[in-house]
Amino acid sequence: MLPICWLGRARRGGWLRRAPGSLRGPRPLALGSPASIGRGDQLPHADLTVTAEDHVDEERYYQLYPGHIPTSPLQKALLSAGSAFMALYNPYRHDMVAVLGETTGSSALRSLRDKMRHDPEGYQILQERPRIRLSTLDVTGLRGLPDGTFGREYVRFLDSNRVSPDTRMPVKFVDDEELAYVIQRYREVHDLMHTLLGMPTNMLGEVVVKWFEAVQTGLPMCILGAVFGPVRLNARKLQILTTELIPWAVQSGRNASCVLNFYYENRWEQTVESLREEIGILHPPAICV
């Protein structure tokens, strides 16, 4: 957690990015500032010309989206190292996993964004920016859908595992507004992947989903979770994972279309089986996970 607390220095240390054109007018000089020395500490005249350098401090505080925290490459490196350590120490620290994904995934996020831009449904998602939250879901209506439909099985997954889509962390450290939405979308469809892959939220199920997502997204966070997640499994689960589940997850990840290119909110009434087939996800192995 030390690197995150250390970010408070960024707003005073001069490492935040500029936002050209974000200013709204000249900034008055403060009494006693270097620019006012020699003027008898009097208020500057109203028509005093203010140069661009005088606006640097204001530019540093510019946010690309609500909650955005601009960071330098050094800060991102420190955040990556700290969050990676904490995520490996405690895989259930979702806040650390989220920070790791944001500070290490810029290249993978650009690739995912490009895939969405070149797909009609993915492009529509980028334009409309849907969110998967309790406030946007008709949970009662989804519970009333027939068994086997995607919406019904998704709500069943939420109820059975006692999870909520509202627990997904908001994006903070991605320095591109569109890429910030891409990783937010990835987080919010994560539980949908659990539903489609038929995996619970225990450690074994999470590792399997991470293998699928690692192949699908190329996000370093997913690769790290896929590789190091199994160290906490016992011998029996590790054997099942390596002999049955990883080969299936990797094959499904390679075979499937980009999972971010599906407007899941419009597919609640579709059956899980037909949606799996459309995406290209292979039927899960008949193994108790």
mmCIF file of C-alpha atoms in Angstrom:
data_model
loop_
_atom_site.group_PDB
_atom_site.id
_atom_site.type_symbol
_atom_site.label_atom_id
_atom_site.label_comp_id
_atom_site.label_asym_id
_atom_site.label_seq_id
_atom_site.Cartn_x
_atom_site.Cartn_y
_atom_site.Cartn_z
ATOM 1 C CA MET A 1 0.000 0.000 0.000
ATOM 2 C CA LEU A 2 3.022 2.303 0.402
ATOM 3 C CA PRO A 3 3.232 3.292 -3.296
ATOM 4 C CA ILE A 4 -0.433 4.298 -3.380
ATOM 5 C CA CYS A 5 -0.071 6.529 -0.333
ATOM 6 C CA TRP A 6 3.066 8.009 -1.892
ATOM 7 C CA LEU A 7 1.005 9.272 -4.798
ATOM 8 C CA GLY A 8 -0.059 12.219 -2.678
ATOM 9 C CA ARG A 9 3.298 13.753 -3.510
ATOM 10 C CA ALA A 10 2.542 13.684 -7.207
ATOM 11 C CA ARG A 11 0.148 16.581 -7.026
ATOM 12 C CA ARG A 12 2.849 18.705 -5.411
ATOM 13 C CA GLY A 13 5.905 17.254 -7.131
ATOM 14 C CA GLY A 14 5.244 18.207 -10.716
ATOM 15 C CA TRP A 15 4.850 14.803 -12.352
ATOM 16 C CA LEU A 16 1.260 15.016 -13.511
ATOM 17 C CA ARG A 17 0.465 15.325 -17.202
ATOM 18 C CA ARG A 18 -0.647 18.529 -18.841
ATOM 19 C CA ALA A 19 -3.987 19.112 -20.474
ATOM 20 C CA PRO A 20 -3.619 21.640 -23.305
ATOM 21 C CA GLY A 21 -6.617 23.874 -23.701
ATOM 22 C CA SER A 22 -8.053 22.985 -20.303
ATOM 23 C CA LEU A 23 -7.510 26.408 -18.784
ATOM 24 C CA ARG A 24 -10.229 28.987 -18.501
ATOM 25 C CA GLY A 25 -8.262 32.256 -18.156
ATOM 26 C CA PRO A 26 -5.241 33.944 -16.548
ATOM 27 C CA ARG A 27 -4.347 33.012 -12.989
ATOM 28 C CA PRO A 28 -3.651 35.944 -10.634
ATOM 29 C CA LEU A 29 -0.211 36.011 -9.071
ATOM 30 C CA ALA A 30 -0.007 35.342 -5.329
ATOM 31 C CA LEU A 31 1.484 37.953 -3.012
ATOM 32 C CA GLY A 32 5.087 37.199 -2.227
ATOM 33 C CA SER A 33 5.469 34.864 -5.204
ATOM 34 C CA PRO A 34 8.677 35.083 -7.285
ATOM 35 C CA ALA A 35 6.754 36.867 -10.044
ATOM 36 C CA SER A 36 5.661 39.604 -7.624
ATOM 37 C CA ILE A 37 9.087 40.335 -6.133
ATOM 38 C CA GLY A 38 10.172 43.890 -6.783
ATOM 39 C CA ARG A 39 6.630 45.207 -7.082
ATOM 40 C CA GLY A 40 6.208 46.124 -3.465
ATOM 41 C CA ASP A 41 3.985 43.074 -2.911
ATOM 42 C CA GLN A 42 1.099 44.911 -4.486
ATOM 43 C CA LEU A 43 -1.739 43.256 -6.349
ATOM 44 C CA PRO A 44 -0.881 42.885 -10.066
ATOM 45 C CA HIS A 45 -2.599 45.220 -12.498
ATOM 46 C CA ALA A 46 -5.718 43.764 -14.118
ATOM 47 C CA ASP A 47 -4.232 43.802 -17.613
ATOM 48 C CA LEU A 48 -1.015 42.044 -16.581
ATOM 49 C CA THR A 49 -0.022 39.433 -19.192
ATOM 50 C CA VAL A 50 0.320 35.905 -17.802
ATOM 51 C CA THR A 51 2.548 33.463 -19.673
ATOM 52 C CA ALA A 52 1.857 29.779 -20.275
ATOM 53 C CA GLU A 53 4.421 28.828 -17.630
ATOM 54 C CA ASP A 54 2.242 30.451 -14.977
ATOM 55 C CA HIS A 55 -0.473 27.893 -15.720
ATOM 56 C CA VAL A 56 1.668 24.782 -15.201
ATOM 57 C CA ASP A 57 0.382 24.032 -11.707
ATOM 58 C CA GLU A 58 -3.247 24.184 -12.866
ATOM 59 C CA GLU A 59 -2.522 21.953 -15.844
ATOM 60 C CA ARG A 60 -1.028 19.277 -13.615
ATOM 61 C CA TYR A 61 -4.319 18.742 -11.820
ATOM 62 C CA TYR A 62 -6.271 17.926 -14.988
ATOM 63 C CA GLN A 63 -8.305 14.699 -14.820
ATOM 64 C CA LEU A 64 -9.240 12.709 -17.909
ATOM 65 C CA TYR A 65 -12.289 11.210 -16.180
ATOM 66 C CA PRO A 66 -13.801 11.229 -12.666
ATOM 67 C CA GLY A 67 -11.426 9.597 -10.214
ATOM 68 C CA HIS A 68 -8.438 9.682 -12.591
ATOM 69 C CA ILE A 69 -5.048 10.012 -10.882
ATOM 70 C CA PRO A 70 -2.342 10.981 -13.407
ATOM 71 C CA THR A 71 0.959 9.225 -12.684
ATOM 72 C CA SER A 72 4.490 9.296 -14.040
ATOM 73 C CA PRO A 73 6.275 6.176 -15.390
ATOM 74 C CA LEU A 74 8.225 5.960 -12.124
ATOM 75 C CA GLN A 75 5.063 6.085 -10.074
ATOM 76 C CA LYS A 76 3.458 3.425 -12.261
ATOM 77 C CA ALA A 77 6.508 1.198 -11.771
ATOM 78 C CA LEU A 78 6.278 1.577 -7.994
ATOM 79 C CA LEU A 79 2.542 0.924 -8.045
ATOM 80 C CA SER A 80 3.069 -2.159 -10.219
ATOM 81 C CA ALA A 81 5.702 -3.610 -7.900
ATOM 82 C CA GLY A 82 3.717 -2.938 -4.731
ATOM 83 C CA SER A 83 0.394 -4.176 -6.089
ATOM 84 C CA ALA A 84 1.992 -7.296 -7.611
ATOM 85 C CA PHE A 85 3.511 -8.222 -4.251
ATOM 86 C CA MET A 86 0.249 -7.713 -2.391
ATOM 87 C CA ALA A 87 -1.808 -9.522 -5.048
ATOM 88 C CA LEU A 88 0.484 -12.559 -4.879
ATOM 89 C CA TYR A 89 0.483 -12.497 -1.089
ATOM 90 C CA ASN A 90 -3.308 -12.258 -0.958
ATOM 91 C CA PRO A 91 -5.101 -13.007 -4.267
ATOM 92 C CA TYR A 92 -8.382 -11.820 -2.751
ATOM 93 C CA ARG A 93 -7.046 -8.249 -2.514
ATOM 94 C CA HIS A 94 -9.099 -7.143 -5.528
ATOM 95 C CA ASP A 95 -7.980 -3.550 -5.065
ATOM 96 C CA MET A 96 -4.353 -4.558 -5.582
ATOM 97 C CA VAL A 97 -5.246 -6.756 -8.554
ATOM 98 C CA ALA A 98 -7.081 -3.774 -10.060
ATOM 99 C CA VAL A 99 -4.100 -1.424 -9.614
ATOM 100 C CA LEU A 100 -1.776 -4.008 -11.168
ATOM 101 C CA GLY A 101 -4.041 -4.313 -14.200
ATOM 102 C CA GLU A 102 -4.130 -0.562 -14.731
ATOM 103 C CA THR A 103 -0.415 0.116 -14.338
ATOM 104 C CA THR A 104 0.861 -2.759 -16.508
ATOM 105 C CA GLY A 105 -1.795 -3.219 -19.181
ATOM 106 C CA SER A 106 -1.526 -0.229 -21.538
ATOM 107 C CA SER A 107 -0.330 -2.220 -24.565
ATOM 108 C CA ALA A 108 -2.907 -4.996 -24.078
ATOM 109 C CA LEU A 109 -5.672 -2.434 -23.529
ATOM 110 C CA ARG A 110 -4.835 -0.677 -26.795
ATOM 111 C CA SER A 111 -5.020 -4.013 -28.600
ATOM 112 C CA LEU A 112 -8.413 -4.775 -27.027
ATOM 113 C CA ARG A 113 -9.671 -1.284 -27.883
ATOM 114 C CA ASP A 114 -8.633 -1.767 -31.516
ATOM 115 C CA LYS A 115 -10.479 -5.105 -31.662
ATOM 116 C CA MET A 116 -13.598 -3.400 -30.347
ATOM 117 C CA ARG A 117 -13.283 -0.542 -32.821
ATOM 118 C CA HIS A 118 -13.149 -2.972 -35.740
ATOM 119 C CA ASP A 119 -16.160 -5.020 -34.658
ATOM 120 C CA PRO A 120 -19.718 -3.639 -35.143
ATOM 121 C CA GLU A 121 -20.959 -4.772 -31.738
ATOM 122 C CA GLY A 122 -17.724 -3.838 -30.008
ATOM 123 C CA TYR A 123 -17.800 -0.390 -31.604
ATOM 124 C CA GLN A 124 -21.368 0.096 -30.408
ATOM 125 C CA ILE A 125 -20.243 -0.733 -26.871
ATOM 126 C CA LEU A 126 -17.431 1.815 -27.080
ATOM 127 C CA GLN A 127 -19.901 4.451 -28.259
ATOM 128 C CA GLU A 128 -22.680 3.756 -25.753
ATOM 129 C CA ARG A 129 -20.481 2.850 -22.745
ATOM 130 C CA PRO A 130 -22.926 0.479 -20.973
ATOM 131 C CA ARG A 131 -22.236 -0.402 -17.339
ATOM 132 C CA ILE A 132 -23.052 -3.637 -15.513
ATOM 133 C CA ARG A 133 -24.178 -2.613 -12.048
ATOM 134 C CA LEU A 134 -27.118 -3.356 -9.790
ATOM 135 C CA SER A 135 -28.528 0.047 -10.734
ATOM 136 C CA THR A 136 -28.578 -0.944 -14.416
ATOM 137 C CA LEU A 137 -29.774 -4.526 -13.968
ATOM 138 C CA ASP A 138 -33.365 -5.673 -13.632
ATOM 139 C CA VAL A 139 -32.457 -8.382 -11.152
ATOM 140 C CA THR A 140 -36.081 -9.356 -10.513
ATOM 141 C CA GLY A 141 -36.725 -9.684 -14.222
ATOM 142 C CA LEU A 142 -33.576 -11.761 -14.726
ATOM 143 C CA ARG A 143 -34.617 -14.113 -11.919
ATOM 144 C CA GLY A 144 -37.913 -14.636 -13.735
ATOM 145 C CA LEU A 145 -36.228 -15.855 -16.940
ATOM 146 C CA PRO A 146 -36.286 -19.598 -17.729
ATOM 147 C CA ASP A 147 -33.517 -21.820 -16.404
ATOM 148 C CA GLY A 148 -30.642 -22.073 -18.826
ATOM 149 C CA THR A 149 -30.962 -18.532 -20.137
ATOM 150 C CA PHE A 150 -27.909 -16.339 -19.772
ATOM 151 C CA GLY A 151 -29.624 -13.769 -17.547
ATOM 152 C CA ARG A 152 -31.080 -16.388 -15.195
ATOM 153 C CA GLU A 153 -27.786 -18.246 -14.843
ATOM 154 C CA TYR A 154 -25.878 -14.997 -14.274
ATOM 155 C CA VAL A 155 -28.135 -13.999 -11.375
ATOM 156 C CA ARG A 156 -27.927 -17.564 -10.049
ATOM 157 C CA PHE A 157 -24.126 -17.204 -10.103
ATOM 158 C CA LEU A 158 -24.337 -13.927 -8.170
ATOM 159 C CA ASP A 159 -26.693 -15.436 -5.584
ATOM 160 C CA SER A 160 -24.795 -18.710 -5.164
ATOM 161 C CA ASN A 161 -21.414 -17.048 -4.726
ATOM 162 C CA ARG A 162 -22.735 -14.023 -2.810
ATOM 163 C CA VAL A 163 -21.047 -11.530 -5.116
ATOM 164 C CA SER A 164 -22.196 -8.237 -6.592
ATOM 165 C CA PRO A 165 -21.196 -6.374 -9.761
ATOM 166 C CA ASP A 166 -20.927 -3.229 -7.652
ATOM 167 C CA THR A 167 -17.754 -4.488 -5.974
ATOM 168 C CA ARG A 168 -15.659 -3.833 -9.090
ATOM 169 C CA MET A 169 -13.085 -1.107 -8.454
ATOM 170 C CA PRO A 170 -13.335 2.142 -10.425
ATOM 171 C CA VAL A 171 -10.422 2.867 -12.759
ATOM 172 C CA LYS A 172 -7.867 5.429 -11.518
ATOM 173 C CA PHE A 173 -4.448 5.061 -13.127
ATOM 174 C CA VAL A 174 -5.127 4.598 -16.866
ATOM 175 C CA ASP A 175 -4.054 7.765 -18.672
ATOM 176 C CA ASP A 176 -6.493 7.469 -21.569
ATOM 177 C CA GLU A 177 -10.233 7.932 -21.161
ATOM 178 C CA GLU A 178 -11.252 5.322 -23.746
ATOM 179 C CA LEU A 179 -8.782 2.731 -22.460
ATOM 180 C CA ALA A 180 -10.094 3.385 -18.959
ATOM 181 C CA TYR A 181 -13.532 2.309 -20.142
ATOM 182 C CA VAL A 182 -12.080 -0.802 -21.820
ATOM 183 C CA ILE A 183 -10.554 -2.071 -18.581
ATOM 184 C CA GLN A 184 -13.696 -1.102 -16.656
ATOM 185 C CA ARG A 185 -15.730 -3.147 -19.125
ATOM 186 C CA TYR A 186 -13.340 -6.063 -18.723
ATOM 187 C CA ARG A 187 -13.841 -5.970 -14.955
ATOM 188 C CA GLU A 188 -17.602 -5.846 -15.240
ATOM 189 C CA VAL A 189 -17.845 -8.806 -17.646
ATOM 190 C CA HIS A 190 -15.553 -10.909 -15.438
ATOM 191 C CA ASP A 191 -18.502 -12.452 -13.584
ATOM 192 C CA LEU A 192 -20.178 -13.089 -16.931
ATOM 193 C CA MET A 193 -17.114 -15.116 -17.911
ATOM 194 C CA HIS A 194 -17.519 -17.155 -14.731
ATOM 195 C CA THR A 195 -21.101 -17.852 -15.814
ATOM 196 C CA LEU A 196 -20.203 -18.821 -19.374
ATOM 197 C CA LEU A 197 -17.217 -20.925 -18.295
ATOM 198 C CA GLY A 198 -19.212 -22.569 -15.492
ATOM 199 C CA MET A 199 -16.583 -21.706 -12.880
ATOM 200 C CA PRO A 200 -17.239 -20.791 -9.209
ATOM 201 C CA THR A 201 -15.371 -18.066 -7.325
ATOM 202 C CA ASN A 202 -13.132 -20.390 -5.305
ATOM 203 C CA MET A 203 -9.375 -20.352 -5.960
ATOM 204 C CA LEU A 204 -9.488 -23.143 -8.542
ATOM 205 C CA GLY A 205 -12.335 -21.488 -10.451
ATOM 206 C CA GLU A 206 -10.586 -18.100 -10.409
ATOM 207 C CA VAL A 207 -7.362 -19.589 -11.757
ATOM 208 C CA VAL A 208 -9.226 -21.266 -14.620
ATOM 209 C CA VAL A 209 -10.952 -18.008 -15.549
ATOM 210 C CA LYS A 210 -7.596 -16.207 -15.373
ATOM 211 C CA TRP A 211 -6.090 -18.683 -17.855
ATOM 212 C CA PHE A 212 -8.970 -18.036 -20.243
ATOM 213 C CA GLU A 213 -8.689 -14.252 -19.782
ATOM 214 C CA ALA A 214 -4.901 -14.317 -20.135
ATOM 215 C CA VAL A 215 -5.224 -15.906 -23.580
ATOM 216 C CA GLN A 216 -8.116 -13.620 -24.509
ATOM 217 C CA THR A 217 -6.769 -10.269 -23.314
ATOM 218 C CA GLY A 218 -3.005 -10.545 -22.953
ATOM 219 C CA LEU A 219 -3.238 -8.439 -19.775
ATOM 220 C CA PRO A 220 -0.108 -8.983 -17.609
ATOM 221 C CA MET A 221 -2.352 -9.074 -14.539
ATOM 222 C CA CYS A 222 -4.232 -12.083 -15.946
ATOM 223 C CA ILE A 223 -1.010 -13.835 -16.944
ATOM 224 C CA LEU A 224 0.426 -13.304 -13.475
ATOM 225 C CA GLY A 225 -2.725 -14.672 -11.840
ATOM 226 C CA ALA A 226 -2.789 -17.674 -14.174
ATOM 227 C CA VAL A 227 0.846 -18.585 -13.544
ATOM 228 C CA PHE A 228 1.105 -17.938 -9.798
ATOM 229 C CA GLY A 229 -2.482 -18.658 -8.723
ATOM 230 C CA PRO A 230 -2.016 -22.458 -8.665
ATOM 231 C CA VAL A 231 0.657 -22.300 -5.923
ATOM 232 C CA ARG A 232 -2.136 -22.167 -3.324
ATOM 233 C CA LEU A 233 -3.879 -25.311 -4.595
ATOM 234 C CA ASN A 234 -3.492 -28.745 -3.057
ATOM 235 C CA ALA A 235 -2.051 -31.659 -5.035
ATOM 236 C CA ARG A 236 -5.414 -33.088 -6.148
ATOM 237 C CA LYS A 237 -6.747 -29.760 -7.442
ATOM 238 C CA LEU A 238 -3.413 -28.976 -9.060
ATOM 239 C CA GLN A 239 -3.554 -32.252 -10.986
ATOM 240 C CA ILE A 240 -7.114 -31.532 -12.168
ATOM 241 C CA LEU A 241 -6.069 -28.020 -13.157
ATOM 242 C CA THR A 242 -3.026 -29.015 -15.181
ATOM 243 C CA THR A 243 -4.449 -32.111 -16.862
ATOM 244 C CA GLU A 244 -8.025 -31.022 -17.584
ATOM 245 C CA LEU A 245 -8.901 -27.404 -16.893
ATOM 246 C CA ILE A 246 -5.923 -25.425 -18.188
ATOM 247 C CA PRO A 247 -5.882 -27.168 -21.596
ATOM 248 C CA TRP A 248 -9.635 -26.530 -21.946
ATOM 249 C CA ALA A 249 -9.364 -22.877 -20.820
ATOM 250 C CA VAL A 250 -6.452 -22.164 -23.163
ATOM 251 C CA GLN A 251 -8.169 -23.858 -26.108
ATOM 252 C CA SER A 252 -11.396 -21.968 -25.396
ATOM 253 C CA GLY A 253 -9.514 -18.679 -25.115
ATOM 254 C CA ARG A 254 -7.849 -19.208 -28.474
ATOM 255 C CA ASN A 255 -11.008 -20.408 -30.151
ATOM 256 C CA ALA A 256 -13.302 -17.674 -28.816
ATOM 257 C CA SER A 257 -13.927 -14.290 -30.383
ATOM 258 C CA CYS A 258 -12.954 -11.249 -28.319
ATOM 259 C CA VAL A 259 -15.289 -11.423 -25.324
ATOM 260 C CA LEU A 260 -15.481 -7.623 -25.109
ATOM 261 C CA ASN A 261 -17.228 -7.506 -28.480
ATOM 262 C CA PHE A 262 -20.505 -8.899 -27.138
ATOM 263 C CA TYR A 263 -23.271 -6.624 -25.862
ATOM 264 C CA TYR A 264 -24.264 -8.975 -23.040
ATOM 265 C CA GLU A 265 -27.005 -6.669 -21.784
ATOM 266 C CA ASN A 266 -28.944 -7.460 -24.974
ATOM 267 C CA ARG A 267 -28.493 -11.213 -24.615
ATOM 268 C CA TRP A 268 -30.034 -12.059 -21.258
ATOM 269 C CA GLU A 269 -32.780 -14.155 -22.878
ATOM 270 C CA GLN A 270 -30.330 -16.116 -25.005
ATOM 271 C CA THR A 271 -29.428 -19.560 -23.679
ATOM 272 C CA VAL A 272 -25.995 -20.042 -22.163
ATOM 273 C CA GLU A 273 -25.295 -22.871 -24.592
ATOM 274 C CA SER A 274 -26.111 -20.823 -27.689
ATOM 275 C CA LEU A 275 -24.081 -17.853 -26.424
ATOM 276 C CA ARG A 276 -21.107 -20.112 -25.707
ATOM 277 C CA GLU A 277 -21.358 -21.491 -29.212
ATOM 278 C CA GLU A 278 -21.598 -18.004 -30.724
ATOM 279 C CA ILE A 279 -18.567 -16.750 -28.799
ATOM 280 C CA GLY A 280 -16.578 -19.928 -29.387
ATOM 281 C CA ILE A 281 -16.265 -21.160 -25.792
ATOM 282 C CA LEU A 282 -15.961 -24.934 -25.612
ATOM 283 C CA HIS A 283 -18.325 -26.812 -23.320
ATOM 284 C CA PRO A 284 -16.832 -27.055 -19.795
ATOM 285 C CA PRO A 285 -15.400 -30.409 -18.751
ATOM 286 C CA ALA A 286 -17.598 -32.538 -16.496
ATOM 287 C CA ILE A 287 -15.436 -31.936 -13.417
ATOM 288 C CA CYS A 288 -16.550 -30.747 -10.000
ATOM 289 C CA VAL A 289 -14.626 -27.519 -9.393
#
